[in-house]
PDB file of C-alpha atoms and ligand atoms in Angstrom:
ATOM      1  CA  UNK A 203     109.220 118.339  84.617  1.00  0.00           C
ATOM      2  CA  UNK A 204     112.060 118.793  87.078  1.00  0.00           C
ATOM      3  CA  UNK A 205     115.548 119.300  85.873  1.00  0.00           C
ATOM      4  CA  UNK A 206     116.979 115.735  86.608  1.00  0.00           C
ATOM      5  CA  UNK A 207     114.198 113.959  84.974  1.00  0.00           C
ATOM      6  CA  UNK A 208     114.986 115.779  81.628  1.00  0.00           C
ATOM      7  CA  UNK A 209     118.793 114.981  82.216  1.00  0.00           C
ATOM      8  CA  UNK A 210     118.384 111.523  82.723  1.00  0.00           C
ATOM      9  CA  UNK A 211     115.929 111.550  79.855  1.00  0.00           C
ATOM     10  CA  UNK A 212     118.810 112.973  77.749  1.00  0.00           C
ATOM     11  CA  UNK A 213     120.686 110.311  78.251  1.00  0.00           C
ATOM     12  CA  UNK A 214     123.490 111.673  81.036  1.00  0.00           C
ATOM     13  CA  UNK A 215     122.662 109.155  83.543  1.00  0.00           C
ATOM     14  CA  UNK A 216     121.117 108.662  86.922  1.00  0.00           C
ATOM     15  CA  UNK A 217     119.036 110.899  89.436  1.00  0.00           C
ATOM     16  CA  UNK A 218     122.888 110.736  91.294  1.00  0.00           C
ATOM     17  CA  UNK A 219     125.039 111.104  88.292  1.00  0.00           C
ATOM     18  CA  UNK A 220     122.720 114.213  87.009  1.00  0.00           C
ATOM     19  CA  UNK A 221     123.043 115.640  90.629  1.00  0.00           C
ATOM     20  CA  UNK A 222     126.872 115.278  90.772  1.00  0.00           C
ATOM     21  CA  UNK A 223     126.533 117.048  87.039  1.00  0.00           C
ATOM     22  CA  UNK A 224     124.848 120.229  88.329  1.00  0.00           C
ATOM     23  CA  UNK A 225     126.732 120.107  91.492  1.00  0.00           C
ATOM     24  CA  UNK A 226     129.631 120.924  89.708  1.00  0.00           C
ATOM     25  CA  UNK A 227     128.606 123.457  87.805  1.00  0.00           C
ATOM     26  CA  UNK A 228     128.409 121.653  84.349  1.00  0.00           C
ATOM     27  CA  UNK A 229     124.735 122.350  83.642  1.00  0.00           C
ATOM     28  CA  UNK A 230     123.274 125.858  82.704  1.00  0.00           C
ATOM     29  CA  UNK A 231     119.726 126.459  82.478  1.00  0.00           C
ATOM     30  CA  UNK A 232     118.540 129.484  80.338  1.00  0.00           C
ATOM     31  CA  UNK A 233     122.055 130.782  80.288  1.00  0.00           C
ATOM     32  CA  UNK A 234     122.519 130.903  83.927  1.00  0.00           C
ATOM     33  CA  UNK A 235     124.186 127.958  85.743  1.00  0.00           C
ATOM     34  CA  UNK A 236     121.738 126.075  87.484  1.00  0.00           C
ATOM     35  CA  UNK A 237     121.947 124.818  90.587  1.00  0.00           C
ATOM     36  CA  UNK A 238     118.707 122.864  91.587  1.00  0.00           C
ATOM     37  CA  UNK A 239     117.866 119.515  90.019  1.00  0.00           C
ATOM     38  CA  UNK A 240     114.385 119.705  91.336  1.00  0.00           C
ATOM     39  CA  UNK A 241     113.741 122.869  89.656  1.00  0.00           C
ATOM     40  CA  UNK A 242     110.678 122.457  86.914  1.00  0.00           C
ATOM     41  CA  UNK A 243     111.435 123.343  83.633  1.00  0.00           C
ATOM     42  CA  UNK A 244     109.544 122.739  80.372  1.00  0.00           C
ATOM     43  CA  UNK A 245     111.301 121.075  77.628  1.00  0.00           C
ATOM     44  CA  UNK A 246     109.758 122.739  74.697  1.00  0.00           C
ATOM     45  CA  UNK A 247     110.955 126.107  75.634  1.00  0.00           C
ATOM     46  CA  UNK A 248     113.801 125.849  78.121  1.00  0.00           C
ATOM     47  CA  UNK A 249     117.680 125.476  76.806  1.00  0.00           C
ATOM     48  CA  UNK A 250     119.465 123.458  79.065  1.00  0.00           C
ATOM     49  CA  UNK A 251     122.893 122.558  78.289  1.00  0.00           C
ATOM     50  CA  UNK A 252     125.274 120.049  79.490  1.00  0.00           C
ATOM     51  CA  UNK A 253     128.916 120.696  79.247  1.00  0.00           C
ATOM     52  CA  UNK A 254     128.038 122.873  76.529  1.00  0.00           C
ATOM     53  CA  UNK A 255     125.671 121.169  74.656  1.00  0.00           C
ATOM     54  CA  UNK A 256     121.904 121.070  74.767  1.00  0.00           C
ATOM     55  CA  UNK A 257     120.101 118.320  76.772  1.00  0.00           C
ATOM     56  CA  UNK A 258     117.426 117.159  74.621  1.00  0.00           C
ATOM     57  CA  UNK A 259     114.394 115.265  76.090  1.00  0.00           C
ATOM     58  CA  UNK A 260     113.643 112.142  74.761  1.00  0.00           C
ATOM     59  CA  UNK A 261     110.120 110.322  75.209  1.00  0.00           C
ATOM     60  CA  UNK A 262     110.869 107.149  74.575  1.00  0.00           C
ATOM     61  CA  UNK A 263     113.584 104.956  76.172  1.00  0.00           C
ATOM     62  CA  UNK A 264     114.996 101.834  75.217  1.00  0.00           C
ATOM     63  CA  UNK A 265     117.989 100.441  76.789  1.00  0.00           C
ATOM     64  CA  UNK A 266     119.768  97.252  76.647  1.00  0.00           C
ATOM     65  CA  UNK A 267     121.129  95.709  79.664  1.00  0.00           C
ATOM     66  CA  UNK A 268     122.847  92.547  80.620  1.00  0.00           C
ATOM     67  CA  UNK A 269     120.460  91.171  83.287  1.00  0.00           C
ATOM     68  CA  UNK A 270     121.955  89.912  86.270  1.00  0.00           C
ATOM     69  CA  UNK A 271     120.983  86.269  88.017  1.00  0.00           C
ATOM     70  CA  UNK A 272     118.308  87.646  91.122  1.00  0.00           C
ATOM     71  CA  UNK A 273     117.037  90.198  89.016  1.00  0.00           C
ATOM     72  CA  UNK A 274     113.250  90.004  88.547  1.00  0.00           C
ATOM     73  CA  UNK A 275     111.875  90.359  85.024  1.00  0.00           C
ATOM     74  CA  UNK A 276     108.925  92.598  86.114  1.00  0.00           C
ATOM     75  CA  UNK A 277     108.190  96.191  86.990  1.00  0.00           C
ATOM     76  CA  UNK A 278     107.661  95.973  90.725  1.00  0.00           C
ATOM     77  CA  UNK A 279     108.303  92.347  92.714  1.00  0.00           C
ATOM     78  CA  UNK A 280     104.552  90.657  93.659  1.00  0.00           C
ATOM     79  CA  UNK A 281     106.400  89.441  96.920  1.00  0.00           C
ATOM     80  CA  UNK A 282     108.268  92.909  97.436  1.00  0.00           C
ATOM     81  CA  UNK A 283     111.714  91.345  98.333  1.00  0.00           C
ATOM     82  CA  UNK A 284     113.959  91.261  95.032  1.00  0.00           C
ATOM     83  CA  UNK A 285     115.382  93.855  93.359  1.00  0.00           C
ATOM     84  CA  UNK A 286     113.314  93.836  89.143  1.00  0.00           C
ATOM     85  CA  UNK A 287     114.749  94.934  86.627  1.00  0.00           C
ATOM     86  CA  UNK A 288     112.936  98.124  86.403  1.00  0.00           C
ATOM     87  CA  UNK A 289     114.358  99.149  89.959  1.00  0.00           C
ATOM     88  CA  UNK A 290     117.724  98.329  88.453  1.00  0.00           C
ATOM     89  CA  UNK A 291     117.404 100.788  85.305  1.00  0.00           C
ATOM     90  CA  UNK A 292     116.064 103.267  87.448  1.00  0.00           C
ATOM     91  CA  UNK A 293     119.176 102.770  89.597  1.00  0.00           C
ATOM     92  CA  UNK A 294     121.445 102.686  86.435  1.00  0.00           C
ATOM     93  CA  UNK A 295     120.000 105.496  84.423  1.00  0.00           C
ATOM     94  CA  UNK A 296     117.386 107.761  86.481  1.00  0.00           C
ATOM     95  CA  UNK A 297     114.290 106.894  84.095  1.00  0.00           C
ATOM     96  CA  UNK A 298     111.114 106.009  85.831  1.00  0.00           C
ATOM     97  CA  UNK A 299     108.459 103.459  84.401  1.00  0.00           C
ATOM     98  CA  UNK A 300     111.191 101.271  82.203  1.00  0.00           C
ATOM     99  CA  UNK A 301     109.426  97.835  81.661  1.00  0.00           C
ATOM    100  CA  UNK A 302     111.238  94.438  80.342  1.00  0.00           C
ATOM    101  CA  UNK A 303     110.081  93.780  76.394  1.00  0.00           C
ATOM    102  CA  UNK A 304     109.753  89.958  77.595  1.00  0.00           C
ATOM    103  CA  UNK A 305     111.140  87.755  80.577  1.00  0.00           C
ATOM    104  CA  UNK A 306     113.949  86.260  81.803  1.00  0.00           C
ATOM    105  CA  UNK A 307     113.973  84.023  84.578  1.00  0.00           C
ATOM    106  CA  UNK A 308     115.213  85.240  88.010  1.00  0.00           C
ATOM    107  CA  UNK A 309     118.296  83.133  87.597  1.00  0.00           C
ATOM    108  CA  UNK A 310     118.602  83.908  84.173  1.00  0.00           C
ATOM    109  CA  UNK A 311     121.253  86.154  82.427  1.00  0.00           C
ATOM    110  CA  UNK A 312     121.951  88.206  79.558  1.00  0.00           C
ATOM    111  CA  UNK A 313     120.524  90.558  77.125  1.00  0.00           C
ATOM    112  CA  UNK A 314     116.905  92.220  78.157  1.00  0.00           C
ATOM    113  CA  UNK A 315     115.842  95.490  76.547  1.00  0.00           C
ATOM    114  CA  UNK A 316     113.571  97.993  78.250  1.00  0.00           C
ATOM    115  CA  UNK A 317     111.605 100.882  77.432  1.00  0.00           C
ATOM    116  CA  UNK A 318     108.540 102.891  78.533  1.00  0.00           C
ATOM    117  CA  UNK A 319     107.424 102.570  74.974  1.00  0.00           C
ATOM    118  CA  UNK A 320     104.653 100.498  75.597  1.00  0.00           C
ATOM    119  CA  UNK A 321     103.905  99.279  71.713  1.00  0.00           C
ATOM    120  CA  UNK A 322     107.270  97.665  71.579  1.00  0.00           C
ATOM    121  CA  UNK A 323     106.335  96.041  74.985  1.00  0.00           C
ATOM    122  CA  UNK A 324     103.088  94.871  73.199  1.00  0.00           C
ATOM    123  CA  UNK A 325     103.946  93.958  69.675  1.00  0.00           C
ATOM    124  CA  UNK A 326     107.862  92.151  70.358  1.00  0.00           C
ATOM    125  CA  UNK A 327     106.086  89.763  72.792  1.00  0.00           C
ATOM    126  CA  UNK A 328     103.080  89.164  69.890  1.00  0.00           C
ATOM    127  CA  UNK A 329     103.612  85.150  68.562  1.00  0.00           C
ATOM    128  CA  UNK A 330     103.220  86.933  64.728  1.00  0.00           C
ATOM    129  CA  UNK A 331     106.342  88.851  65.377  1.00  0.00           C
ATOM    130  CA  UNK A 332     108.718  85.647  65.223  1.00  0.00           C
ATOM    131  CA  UNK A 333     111.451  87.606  67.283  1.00  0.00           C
ATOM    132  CA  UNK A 334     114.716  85.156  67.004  1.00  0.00           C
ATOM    133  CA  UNK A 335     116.015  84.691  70.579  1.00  0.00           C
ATOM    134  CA  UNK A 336     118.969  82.758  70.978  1.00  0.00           C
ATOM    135  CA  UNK A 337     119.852  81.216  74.563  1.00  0.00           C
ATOM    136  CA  UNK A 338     123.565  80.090  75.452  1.00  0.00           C
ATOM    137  CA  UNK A 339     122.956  77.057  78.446  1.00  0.00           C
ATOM    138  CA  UNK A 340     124.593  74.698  80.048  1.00  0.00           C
ATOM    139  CA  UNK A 341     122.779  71.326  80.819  1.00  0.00           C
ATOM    140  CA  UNK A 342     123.632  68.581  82.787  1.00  0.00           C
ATOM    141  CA  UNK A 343     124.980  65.696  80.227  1.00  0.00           C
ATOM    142  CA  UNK A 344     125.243  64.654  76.799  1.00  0.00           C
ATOM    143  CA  UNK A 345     124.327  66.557  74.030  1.00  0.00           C
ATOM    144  CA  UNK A 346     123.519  64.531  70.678  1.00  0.00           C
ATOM    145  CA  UNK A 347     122.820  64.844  66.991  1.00  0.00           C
ATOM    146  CA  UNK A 348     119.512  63.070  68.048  1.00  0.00           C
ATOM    147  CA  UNK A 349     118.837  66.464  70.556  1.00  0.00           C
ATOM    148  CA  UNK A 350     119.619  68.878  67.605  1.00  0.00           C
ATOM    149  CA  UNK A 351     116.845  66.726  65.529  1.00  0.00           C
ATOM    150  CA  UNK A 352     114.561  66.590  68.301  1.00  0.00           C
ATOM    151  CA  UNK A 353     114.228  70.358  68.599  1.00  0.00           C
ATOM    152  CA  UNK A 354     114.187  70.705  64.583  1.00  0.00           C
ATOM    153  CA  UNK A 355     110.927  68.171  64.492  1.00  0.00           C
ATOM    154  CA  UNK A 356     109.422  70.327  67.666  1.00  0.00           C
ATOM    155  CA  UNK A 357     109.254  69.461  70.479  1.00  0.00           C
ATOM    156  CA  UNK A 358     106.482  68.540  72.970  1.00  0.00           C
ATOM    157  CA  UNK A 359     106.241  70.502  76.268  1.00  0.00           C
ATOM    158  CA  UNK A 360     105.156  69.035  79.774  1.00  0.00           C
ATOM    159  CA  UNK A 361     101.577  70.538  79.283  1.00  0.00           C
ATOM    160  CA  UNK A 362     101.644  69.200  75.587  1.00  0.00           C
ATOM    161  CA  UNK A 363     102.078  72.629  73.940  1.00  0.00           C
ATOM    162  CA  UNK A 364     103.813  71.593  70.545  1.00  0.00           C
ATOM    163  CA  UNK A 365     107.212  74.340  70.580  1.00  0.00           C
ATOM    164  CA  UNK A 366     107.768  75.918  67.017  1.00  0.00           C
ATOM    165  CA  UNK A 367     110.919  74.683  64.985  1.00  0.00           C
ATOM    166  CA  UNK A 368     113.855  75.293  67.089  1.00  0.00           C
ATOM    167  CA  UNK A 369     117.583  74.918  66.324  1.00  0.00           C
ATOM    168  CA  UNK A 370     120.349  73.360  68.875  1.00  0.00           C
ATOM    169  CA  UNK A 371     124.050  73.882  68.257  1.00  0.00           C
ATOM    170  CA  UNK A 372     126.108  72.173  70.276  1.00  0.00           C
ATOM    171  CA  UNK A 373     129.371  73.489  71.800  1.00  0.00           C
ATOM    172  CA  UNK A 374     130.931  71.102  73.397  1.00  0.00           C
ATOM    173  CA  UNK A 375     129.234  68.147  75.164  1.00  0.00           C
ATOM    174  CA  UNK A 376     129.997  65.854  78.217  1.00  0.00           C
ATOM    175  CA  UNK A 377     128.763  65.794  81.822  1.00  0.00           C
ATOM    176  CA  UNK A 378     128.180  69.100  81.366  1.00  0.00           C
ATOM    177  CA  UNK A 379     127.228  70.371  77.581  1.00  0.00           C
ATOM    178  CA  UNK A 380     127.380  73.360  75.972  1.00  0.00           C
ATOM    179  CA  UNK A 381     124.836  75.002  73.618  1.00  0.00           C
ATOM    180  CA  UNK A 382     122.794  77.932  72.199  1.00  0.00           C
ATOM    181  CA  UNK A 383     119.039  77.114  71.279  1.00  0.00           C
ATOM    182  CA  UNK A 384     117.407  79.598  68.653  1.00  0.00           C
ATOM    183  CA  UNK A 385     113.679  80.045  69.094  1.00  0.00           C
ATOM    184  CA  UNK A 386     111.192  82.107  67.685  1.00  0.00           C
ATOM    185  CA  UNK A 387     108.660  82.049  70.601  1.00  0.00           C
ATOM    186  CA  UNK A 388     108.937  82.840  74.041  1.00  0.00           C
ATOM    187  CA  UNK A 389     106.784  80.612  76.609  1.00  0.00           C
ATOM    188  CA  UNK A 390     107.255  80.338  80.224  1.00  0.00           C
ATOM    189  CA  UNK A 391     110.605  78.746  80.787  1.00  0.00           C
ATOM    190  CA  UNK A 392     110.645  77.380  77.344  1.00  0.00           C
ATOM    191  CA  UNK A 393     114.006  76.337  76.939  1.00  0.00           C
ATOM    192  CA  UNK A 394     114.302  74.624  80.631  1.00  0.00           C
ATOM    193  CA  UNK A 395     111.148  72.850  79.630  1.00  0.00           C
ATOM    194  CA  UNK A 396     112.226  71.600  76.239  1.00  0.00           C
ATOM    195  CA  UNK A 397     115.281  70.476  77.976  1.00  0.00           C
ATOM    196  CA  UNK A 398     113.573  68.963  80.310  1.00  0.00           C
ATOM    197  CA  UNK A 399     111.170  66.859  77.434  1.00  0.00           C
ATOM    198  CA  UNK A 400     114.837  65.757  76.557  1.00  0.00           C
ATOM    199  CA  UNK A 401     115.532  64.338  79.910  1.00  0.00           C
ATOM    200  CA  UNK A 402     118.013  67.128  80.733  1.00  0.00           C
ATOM    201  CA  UNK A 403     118.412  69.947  83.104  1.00  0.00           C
ATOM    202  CA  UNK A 404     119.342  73.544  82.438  1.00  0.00           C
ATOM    203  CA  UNK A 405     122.184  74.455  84.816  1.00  0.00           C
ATOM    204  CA  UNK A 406     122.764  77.829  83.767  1.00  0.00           C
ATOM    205  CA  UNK A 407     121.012  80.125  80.797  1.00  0.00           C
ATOM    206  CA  UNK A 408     122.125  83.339  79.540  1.00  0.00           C
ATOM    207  CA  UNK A 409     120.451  85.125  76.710  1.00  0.00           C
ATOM    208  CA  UNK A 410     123.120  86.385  73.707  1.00  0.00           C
ATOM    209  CA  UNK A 411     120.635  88.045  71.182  1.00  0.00           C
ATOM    210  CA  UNK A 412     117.328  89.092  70.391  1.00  0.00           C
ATOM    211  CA  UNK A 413     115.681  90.242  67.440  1.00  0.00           C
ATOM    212  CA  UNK A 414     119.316  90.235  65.413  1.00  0.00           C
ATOM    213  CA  UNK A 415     120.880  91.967  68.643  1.00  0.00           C
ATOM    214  CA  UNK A 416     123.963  90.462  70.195  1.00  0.00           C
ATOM    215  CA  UNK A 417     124.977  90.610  73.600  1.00  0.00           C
ATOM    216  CA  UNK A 418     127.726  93.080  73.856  1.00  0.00           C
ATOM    217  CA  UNK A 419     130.527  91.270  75.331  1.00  0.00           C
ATOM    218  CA  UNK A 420     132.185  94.252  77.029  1.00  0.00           C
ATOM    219  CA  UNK A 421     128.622  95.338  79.273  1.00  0.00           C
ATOM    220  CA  UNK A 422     129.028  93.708  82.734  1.00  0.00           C
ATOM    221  CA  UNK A 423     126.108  92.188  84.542  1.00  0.00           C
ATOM    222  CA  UNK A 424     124.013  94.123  85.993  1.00  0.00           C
ATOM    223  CA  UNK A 425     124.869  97.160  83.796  1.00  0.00           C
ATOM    224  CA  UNK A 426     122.807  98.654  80.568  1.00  0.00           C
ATOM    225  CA  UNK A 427     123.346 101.654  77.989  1.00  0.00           C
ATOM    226  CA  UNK A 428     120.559 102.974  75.197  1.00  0.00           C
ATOM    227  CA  UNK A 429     119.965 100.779  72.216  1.00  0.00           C
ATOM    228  CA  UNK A 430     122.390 102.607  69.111  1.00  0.00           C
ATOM    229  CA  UNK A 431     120.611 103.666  66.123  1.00  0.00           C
ATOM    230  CA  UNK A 432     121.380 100.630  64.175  1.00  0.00           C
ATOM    231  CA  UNK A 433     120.273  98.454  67.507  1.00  0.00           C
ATOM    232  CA  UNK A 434     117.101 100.257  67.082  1.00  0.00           C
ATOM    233  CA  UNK A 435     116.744  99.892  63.425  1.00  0.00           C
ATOM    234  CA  UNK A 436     116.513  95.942  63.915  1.00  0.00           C
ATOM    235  CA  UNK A 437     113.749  96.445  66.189  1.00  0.00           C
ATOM    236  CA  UNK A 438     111.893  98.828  64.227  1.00  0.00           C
ATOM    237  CA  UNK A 439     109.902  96.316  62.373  1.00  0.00           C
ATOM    238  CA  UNK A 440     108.466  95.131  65.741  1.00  0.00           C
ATOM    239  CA  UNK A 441     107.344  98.625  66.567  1.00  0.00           C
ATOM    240  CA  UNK A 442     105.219  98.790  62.995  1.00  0.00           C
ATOM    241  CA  UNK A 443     101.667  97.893  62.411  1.00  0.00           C
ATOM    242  CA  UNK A 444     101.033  94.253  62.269  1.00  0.00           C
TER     243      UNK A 444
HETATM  244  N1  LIG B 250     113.655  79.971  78.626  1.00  0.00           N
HETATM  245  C1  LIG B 250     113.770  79.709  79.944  1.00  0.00           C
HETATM  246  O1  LIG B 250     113.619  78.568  80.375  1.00  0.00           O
HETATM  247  N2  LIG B 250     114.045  80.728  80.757  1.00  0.00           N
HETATM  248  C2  LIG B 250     114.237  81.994  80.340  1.00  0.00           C
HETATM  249  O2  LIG B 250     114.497  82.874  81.147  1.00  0.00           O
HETATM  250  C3  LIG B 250     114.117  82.253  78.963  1.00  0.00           C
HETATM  251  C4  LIG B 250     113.826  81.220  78.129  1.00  0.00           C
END
């Protein structure tokens, strides 16, 4: 693989970032400072160090990023306009092939992982998995102790799927209300939906954890960084047999 794919495998940021890296002389390949990022190397017998230490290259990718409203929760864009999410990580980190474990609308915010691991892909999106997702929104009016019971006793969907036990806690409420909504499934536009069954519109949604994962409140929009080892730990049931 070439040079810059291993360092941005490694974890030392993107295609540009690596460039800058070599460019100034930070990289050494073999011993001897290297100066091509598209040079091939092989990662099971090259020594490549960065700043001094060695670059190690990682299959598997997972990375955490605060989606930003536009972004499209796919791999490539059917219509070939907007920027996906994939395009962004690329952007952000240098990694090729990251895909979104789940959705988020395009107007959506918040916490998405990716990875190229494609058994997390498969088995955190599996119904049996339960992953808790929790949803801060805004909706347009009143929020009630009879809206917290409604999503406790499940609620019915336009197309009269029957949602799973949810839980509402309200904010604040008013013309405009303020929640987060804890589910355990993830159908298309589920929580607009169940709003909507309630007579109420979703004016903004941002999603603050997933799987026992917060949000970090310090990672901008539109930015990401790997999962941590403890991140990954509360995962790792979703990557085991089922
Ligand atoms: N529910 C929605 O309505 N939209 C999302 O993006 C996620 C959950």
């Amino acid at each position: 693989m070439r040079l810059d794919k291993l360092l941005a495998h490694a974890g030392y940021g993107s295609r540009k970032d690596v460039k800058a890296l070599i460019k100034k002389g930070r990289v050494s390949l073999n011993g001897e400072l290297a100066k091509n990022p598209e040079v091939h190397v092989n990662p099971d017998t090259d020594i490549v160090l960065a700043d001094g230490e060695k670059a190690e290259y990682v299959k598997y990718v997972y990375l955490l990023m605060n989606k930003p409203a536009g972004g499209i929760s796919a791999t490539t864009d059917p219509h070939g306009q907007d920027k996906t999410v994939s395009d962004l990580a690329f952007e952000l980190t240098g990694v090729w092939g990251l895909f979104p474990v789940g959705r988020l609308d395009k107007d959506a915010t918040g916490l998405l992982i990716l990875t190229n691991d494609g058994i997390l892909g498969h088995r955190a999106t599996s119904p049996k998995k339960n992953a808790d997702k929790v949803y801060a929104v805004e909706v347009s009016g009143e929020l009630t102790e009879r809206d917290i019971l409604a999503f406790k006793e499940r609620i019915k969907l336009d197309d009269g799927y029957l949602c799973r036990e949810a839980f509402l806690e309200i904010m604040s409420s008013g013309l405009v209300s303020r929640a987060l909504v804890t589910l355990t499934e993830g159908k298309f536009h589920q929580v607009k939906r169940m709003f909507q069954a309630l007579g109420k519109s979703v004016i903004s949604l941002k999603r603050v954890s997933f799987c026992g994962i917060e949000l970090p409140e310090d990672l901008p929009e539109g930015e990401c960084r790997p999962l941590t080892e403890v991140e990954l730990g509360k995962i790792a049931h979703l990557l085991a047999e089922e």
